[in-house]
Amino acid sequence: MRAFWRALRKNRLALVGGVVVVCLALLAILAPVLAPWDPNRPDVKRILEPPSRAHLLGTDQLGRDVLARMLYGSRVSLAVGFVSVGIAALIGIMLGAAAGYHGGTMDAAIMRLVDLMLVFPRFFLLLAVLAFLRPSIWTIMAVIGSTGWMGVARLVRAEFLAL
């Protein structure tokens, strides 16, 4: 663990990136405290107000608080990111471990599946799958996670083969 922190301190860009991500995550978690307004409630009396004490970033064309919408939107973005990466890691670790541990036919079959998935452009694959499924945030998380596991599977397989 100490080696990790030492390496992180030497790499300034990684340190700055980590601080930015932690700050954004804290802002997203503290959204109800920092912006107590409902991000979706329109207020026709407050349409396109400039920044003020009541609304730090002003209001939009429907009178909704811009800061509240940004903070609550960041919660959704972070949730999609973390859940989809978790799904991709889970699938990739399981398939990569199975391929690396068992070897032979199973390894060849899983690696051909990885190659097949890598052939398709990910964006178009996402669009095609989402066109057939019911649109929801959970569907988006599952589809992004289930189309991003190939690199993890290759890495885990290589580590198993190195043992």
PDB file of C-alpha atoms in Angstrom:
ATOM      1  CA  MET A   1       0.000   0.000   0.000  1.00  0.00           C
ATOM      2  CA  ARG A   2       2.867   2.347   0.770  1.00  0.00           C
ATOM      3  CA  ALA A   3       4.364   1.698  -2.651  1.00  0.00           C
ATOM      4  CA  PHE A   4       1.033   2.659  -4.222  1.00  0.00           C
ATOM      5  CA  TRP A   5       0.909   6.001  -2.377  1.00  0.00           C
ATOM      6  CA  ARG A   6       4.567   6.681  -3.183  1.00  0.00           C
ATOM      7  CA  ALA A   7       3.958   6.041  -6.888  1.00  0.00           C
ATOM      8  CA  LEU A   8       0.792   8.154  -6.793  1.00  0.00           C
ATOM      9  CA  ARG A   9       2.657  11.099  -5.255  1.00  0.00           C
ATOM     10  CA  LYS A  10       5.251  10.923  -8.033  1.00  0.00           C
ATOM     11  CA  ASN A  11       2.605  10.948 -10.782  1.00  0.00           C
ATOM     12  CA  ARG A  12       1.080  14.432 -10.494  1.00  0.00           C
ATOM     13  CA  LEU A  13      -1.527  13.909 -13.234  1.00  0.00           C
ATOM     14  CA  ALA A  14      -2.890  10.792 -11.531  1.00  0.00           C
ATOM     15  CA  LEU A  15      -2.995  12.643  -8.226  1.00  0.00           C
ATOM     16  CA  VAL A  16      -4.869  15.603  -9.720  1.00  0.00           C
ATOM     17  CA  GLY A  17      -7.269  13.270 -11.527  1.00  0.00           C
ATOM     18  CA  GLY A  18      -7.945  11.343  -8.329  1.00  0.00           C
ATOM     19  CA  VAL A  19      -8.607  14.537  -6.386  1.00  0.00           C
ATOM     20  CA  VAL A  20     -11.013  15.761  -9.077  1.00  0.00           C
ATOM     21  CA  VAL A  21     -12.930  12.454  -9.079  1.00  0.00           C
ATOM     22  CA  VAL A  22     -13.152  12.420  -5.273  1.00  0.00           C
ATOM     23  CA  CYS A  23     -14.374  16.045  -5.245  1.00  0.00           C
ATOM     24  CA  LEU A  24     -17.010  15.309  -7.888  1.00  0.00           C
ATOM     25  CA  ALA A  25     -18.146  12.233  -5.977  1.00  0.00           C
ATOM     26  CA  LEU A  26     -18.434  14.263  -2.761  1.00  0.00           C
ATOM     27  CA  LEU A  27     -20.433  16.955  -4.560  1.00  0.00           C
ATOM     28  CA  ALA A  28     -22.748  14.292  -5.958  1.00  0.00           C
ATOM     29  CA  ILE A  29     -23.209  12.644  -2.566  1.00  0.00           C
ATOM     30  CA  LEU A  30     -23.867  15.989  -0.881  1.00  0.00           C
ATOM     31  CA  ALA A  31     -26.302  17.164  -3.589  1.00  0.00           C
ATOM     32  CA  PRO A  32     -29.344  17.293  -1.271  1.00  0.00           C
ATOM     33  CA  VAL A  33     -27.408  19.484   1.182  1.00  0.00           C
ATOM     34  CA  LEU A  34     -25.739  21.771  -1.367  1.00  0.00           C
ATOM     35  CA  ALA A  35     -28.808  22.251  -3.552  1.00  0.00           C
ATOM     36  CA  PRO A  36     -32.006  21.703  -1.560  1.00  0.00           C
ATOM     37  CA  TRP A  37     -34.245  22.484  -4.557  1.00  0.00           C
ATOM     38  CA  ASP A  38     -35.988  19.796  -6.563  1.00  0.00           C
ATOM     39  CA  PRO A  39     -34.016  19.609  -9.834  1.00  0.00           C
ATOM     40  CA  ASN A  40     -37.116  18.721 -11.849  1.00  0.00           C
ATOM     41  CA  ARG A  41     -39.688  21.135 -10.394  1.00  0.00           C
ATOM     42  CA  PRO A  42     -40.402  24.015 -12.776  1.00  0.00           C
ATOM     43  CA  ASP A  43     -41.040  27.489 -11.375  1.00  0.00           C
ATOM     44  CA  VAL A  44     -42.527  29.838 -13.974  1.00  0.00           C
ATOM     45  CA  LYS A  45     -41.830  32.863 -11.753  1.00  0.00           C
ATOM     46  CA  ARG A  46     -38.089  32.216 -11.875  1.00  0.00           C
ATOM     47  CA  ILE A  47     -37.481  31.591 -15.591  1.00  0.00           C
ATOM     48  CA  LEU A  48     -33.913  32.383 -16.771  1.00  0.00           C
ATOM     49  CA  GLU A  49     -32.856  34.179 -13.596  1.00  0.00           C
ATOM     50  CA  PRO A  50     -29.183  35.126 -13.413  1.00  0.00           C
ATOM     51  CA  PRO A  51     -27.001  33.709 -10.639  1.00  0.00           C
ATOM     52  CA  SER A  52     -28.031  34.933  -7.190  1.00  0.00           C
ATOM     53  CA  ARG A  53     -27.813  33.909  -3.539  1.00  0.00           C
ATOM     54  CA  ALA A  54     -30.908  31.758  -3.899  1.00  0.00           C
ATOM     55  CA  HIS A  55     -29.744  30.097  -7.128  1.00  0.00           C
ATOM     56  CA  LEU A  56     -25.942  30.105  -7.373  1.00  0.00           C
ATOM     57  CA  LEU A  57     -25.883  29.214 -11.083  1.00  0.00           C
ATOM     58  CA  GLY A  58     -29.230  30.754 -11.945  1.00  0.00           C
ATOM     59  CA  THR A  59     -32.260  29.021 -13.422  1.00  0.00           C
ATOM     60  CA  ASP A  60     -33.035  27.540 -16.821  1.00  0.00           C
ATOM     61  CA  GLN A  61     -35.850  28.217 -19.301  1.00  0.00           C
ATOM     62  CA  LEU A  62     -38.334  26.345 -17.094  1.00  0.00           C
ATOM     63  CA  GLY A  63     -37.267  27.991 -13.837  1.00  0.00           C
ATOM     64  CA  ARG A  64     -35.377  24.955 -12.516  1.00  0.00           C
ATOM     65  CA  ASP A  65     -32.219  25.508 -10.479  1.00  0.00           C
ATOM     66  CA  VAL A  66     -29.153  24.835 -12.665  1.00  0.00           C
ATOM     67  CA  LEU A  67     -26.867  23.866  -9.756  1.00  0.00           C
ATOM     68  CA  ALA A  68     -29.380  21.322  -8.465  1.00  0.00           C
ATOM     69  CA  ARG A  69     -29.738  19.818 -11.928  1.00  0.00           C
ATOM     70  CA  MET A  70     -25.951  19.565 -12.334  1.00  0.00           C
ATOM     71  CA  LEU A  71     -25.403  17.950  -8.938  1.00  0.00           C
ATOM     72  CA  TYR A  72     -28.245  15.462  -9.261  1.00  0.00           C
ATOM     73  CA  GLY A  73     -27.176  14.697 -12.838  1.00  0.00           C
ATOM     74  CA  SER A  74     -23.663  13.934 -11.626  1.00  0.00           C
ATOM     75  CA  ARG A  75     -25.156  11.382  -9.216  1.00  0.00           C
ATOM     76  CA  VAL A  76     -26.710   9.536 -12.142  1.00  0.00           C
ATOM     77  CA  SER A  77     -23.498   9.712 -14.184  1.00  0.00           C
ATOM     78  CA  LEU A  78     -21.356   8.390 -11.342  1.00  0.00           C
ATOM     79  CA  ALA A  79     -23.823   5.593 -10.623  1.00  0.00           C
ATOM     80  CA  VAL A  80     -23.865   4.527 -14.269  1.00  0.00           C
ATOM     81  CA  GLY A  81     -20.069   4.617 -14.383  1.00  0.00           C
ATOM     82  CA  PHE A  82     -19.454   2.637 -11.211  1.00  0.00           C
ATOM     83  CA  VAL A  83     -22.162   0.024 -11.780  1.00  0.00           C
ATOM     84  CA  SER A  84     -21.263  -0.575 -15.426  1.00  0.00           C
ATOM     85  CA  VAL A  85     -17.549  -0.892 -14.600  1.00  0.00           C
ATOM     86  CA  GLY A  86     -18.460  -3.314 -11.815  1.00  0.00           C
ATOM     87  CA  ILE A  87     -20.508  -5.442 -14.214  1.00  0.00           C
ATOM     88  CA  ALA A  88     -17.726  -5.384 -16.814  1.00  0.00           C
ATOM     89  CA  ALA A  89     -15.124  -6.318 -14.202  1.00  0.00           C
ATOM     90  CA  LEU A  90     -17.256  -9.166 -12.871  1.00  0.00           C
ATOM     91  CA  ILE A  91     -17.865 -10.671 -16.311  1.00  0.00           C
ATOM     92  CA  GLY A  92     -14.259 -10.122 -17.415  1.00  0.00           C
ATOM     93  CA  ILE A  93     -12.760 -11.621 -14.266  1.00  0.00           C
ATOM     94  CA  MET A  94     -14.968 -14.715 -14.431  1.00  0.00           C
ATOM     95  CA  LEU A  95     -14.380 -15.396 -18.121  1.00  0.00           C
ATOM     96  CA  GLY A  96     -10.676 -14.503 -18.014  1.00  0.00           C
ATOM     97  CA  ALA A  97     -10.105 -16.698 -14.963  1.00  0.00           C
ATOM     98  CA  ALA A  98     -11.963 -19.598 -16.571  1.00  0.00           C
ATOM     99  CA  ALA A  99      -9.952 -19.242 -19.776  1.00  0.00           C
ATOM    100  CA  GLY A 100      -6.610 -18.945 -18.019  1.00  0.00           C
ATOM    101  CA  TYR A 101      -7.218 -21.673 -15.449  1.00  0.00           C
ATOM    102  CA  HIS A 102      -8.764 -24.364 -17.639  1.00  0.00           C
ATOM    103  CA  GLY A 103      -6.896 -23.636 -20.865  1.00  0.00           C
ATOM    104  CA  GLY A 104      -7.362 -25.814 -23.925  1.00  0.00           C
ATOM    105  CA  THR A 105     -10.734 -25.737 -25.640  1.00  0.00           C
ATOM    106  CA  MET A 106     -12.342 -23.487 -23.033  1.00  0.00           C
ATOM    107  CA  ASP A 107      -9.524 -20.960 -23.366  1.00  0.00           C
ATOM    108  CA  ALA A 108      -9.795 -20.991 -27.150  1.00  0.00           C
ATOM    109  CA  ALA A 109     -13.592 -20.607 -27.078  1.00  0.00           C
ATOM    110  CA  ILE A 110     -13.553 -17.724 -24.596  1.00  0.00           C
ATOM    111  CA  MET A 111     -10.763 -15.923 -26.422  1.00  0.00           C
ATOM    112  CA  ARG A 112     -12.607 -16.294 -29.745  1.00  0.00           C
ATOM    113  CA  LEU A 113     -15.676 -14.803 -28.037  1.00  0.00           C
ATOM    114  CA  VAL A 114     -13.505 -11.901 -26.856  1.00  0.00           C
ATOM    115  CA  ASP A 115     -12.157 -11.445 -30.386  1.00  0.00           C
ATOM    116  CA  LEU A 116     -15.675 -11.553 -31.802  1.00  0.00           C
ATOM    117  CA  MET A 117     -16.901  -8.923 -29.330  1.00  0.00           C
ATOM    118  CA  LEU A 118     -13.900  -6.697 -30.083  1.00  0.00           C
ATOM    119  CA  VAL A 119     -14.665  -6.760 -33.813  1.00  0.00           C
ATOM    120  CA  PHE A 120     -17.940  -4.874 -33.403  1.00  0.00           C
ATOM    121  CA  PRO A 121     -17.761  -1.121 -32.755  1.00  0.00           C
ATOM    122  CA  ARG A 122     -18.915  -0.741 -29.159  1.00  0.00           C
ATOM    123  CA  PHE A 123     -21.081   2.323 -29.759  1.00  0.00           C
ATOM    124  CA  PHE A 124     -23.112   0.672 -32.509  1.00  0.00           C
ATOM    125  CA  LEU A 125     -23.419  -2.490 -30.447  1.00  0.00           C
ATOM    126  CA  LEU A 126     -24.784  -0.402 -27.561  1.00  0.00           C
ATOM    127  CA  LEU A 127     -27.284   1.323 -29.839  1.00  0.00           C
ATOM    128  CA  ALA A 128     -28.448  -1.948 -31.381  1.00  0.00           C
ATOM    129  CA  VAL A 129     -28.979  -3.650 -28.023  1.00  0.00           C
ATOM    130  CA  LEU A 130     -30.700  -0.618 -26.485  1.00  0.00           C
ATOM    131  CA  ALA A 131     -33.064  -0.406 -29.458  1.00  0.00           C
ATOM    132  CA  PHE A 132     -34.516  -3.811 -28.534  1.00  0.00           C
ATOM    133  CA  LEU A 133     -34.679  -3.370 -24.750  1.00  0.00           C
ATOM    134  CA  ARG A 134     -36.946  -1.251 -22.580  1.00  0.00           C
ATOM    135  CA  PRO A 135     -35.154   2.061 -21.959  1.00  0.00           C
ATOM    136  CA  SER A 136     -34.193   2.620 -18.325  1.00  0.00           C
ATOM    137  CA  ILE A 137     -31.109   3.571 -16.365  1.00  0.00           C
ATOM    138  CA  TRP A 138     -30.644  -0.067 -15.285  1.00  0.00           C
ATOM    139  CA  THR A 139     -30.766  -1.249 -18.886  1.00  0.00           C
ATOM    140  CA  ILE A 140     -28.100   1.278 -19.827  1.00  0.00           C
ATOM    141  CA  MET A 141     -25.883   0.154 -16.934  1.00  0.00           C
ATOM    142  CA  ALA A 142     -26.291  -3.511 -17.863  1.00  0.00           C
ATOM    143  CA  VAL A 143     -25.638  -2.949 -21.570  1.00  0.00           C
ATOM    144  CA  ILE A 144     -22.558  -0.784 -21.000  1.00  0.00           C
ATOM    145  CA  GLY A 145     -21.222  -3.293 -18.483  1.00  0.00           C
ATOM    146  CA  SER A 146     -21.908  -6.284 -20.689  1.00  0.00           C
ATOM    147  CA  THR A 147     -20.105  -4.739 -23.664  1.00  0.00           C
ATOM    148  CA  GLY A 148     -16.987  -3.605 -21.816  1.00  0.00           C
ATOM    149  CA  TRP A 149     -15.575  -6.783 -20.293  1.00  0.00           C
ATOM    150  CA  MET A 150     -13.234  -7.918 -23.061  1.00  0.00           C
ATOM    151  CA  GLY A 151     -10.111  -6.053 -21.942  1.00  0.00           C
ATOM    152  CA  VAL A 152     -10.565  -7.258 -18.369  1.00  0.00           C
ATOM    153  CA  ALA A 153     -10.936 -10.850 -19.567  1.00  0.00           C
ATOM    154  CA  ARG A 154      -7.711 -10.637 -21.584  1.00  0.00           C
ATOM    155  CA  LEU A 155      -5.802  -9.131 -18.662  1.00  0.00           C
ATOM    156  CA  VAL A 156      -7.048 -11.701 -16.133  1.00  0.00           C
ATOM    157  CA  ARG A 157      -6.342 -14.574 -18.533  1.00  0.00           C
ATOM    158  CA  ALA A 158      -2.785 -13.323 -19.045  1.00  0.00           C
ATOM    159  CA  GLU A 159      -2.248 -13.130 -15.281  1.00  0.00           C
ATOM    160  CA  PHE A 160      -3.548 -16.677 -14.820  1.00  0.00           C
ATOM    161  CA  LEU A 161      -1.244 -17.922 -17.567  1.00  0.00           C
ATOM    162  CA  ALA A 162       1.712 -16.160 -15.927  1.00  0.00           C
ATOM    163  CA  LEU A 163       1.228 -18.097 -12.677  1.00  0.00           C
TER     164      LEU A 163
END
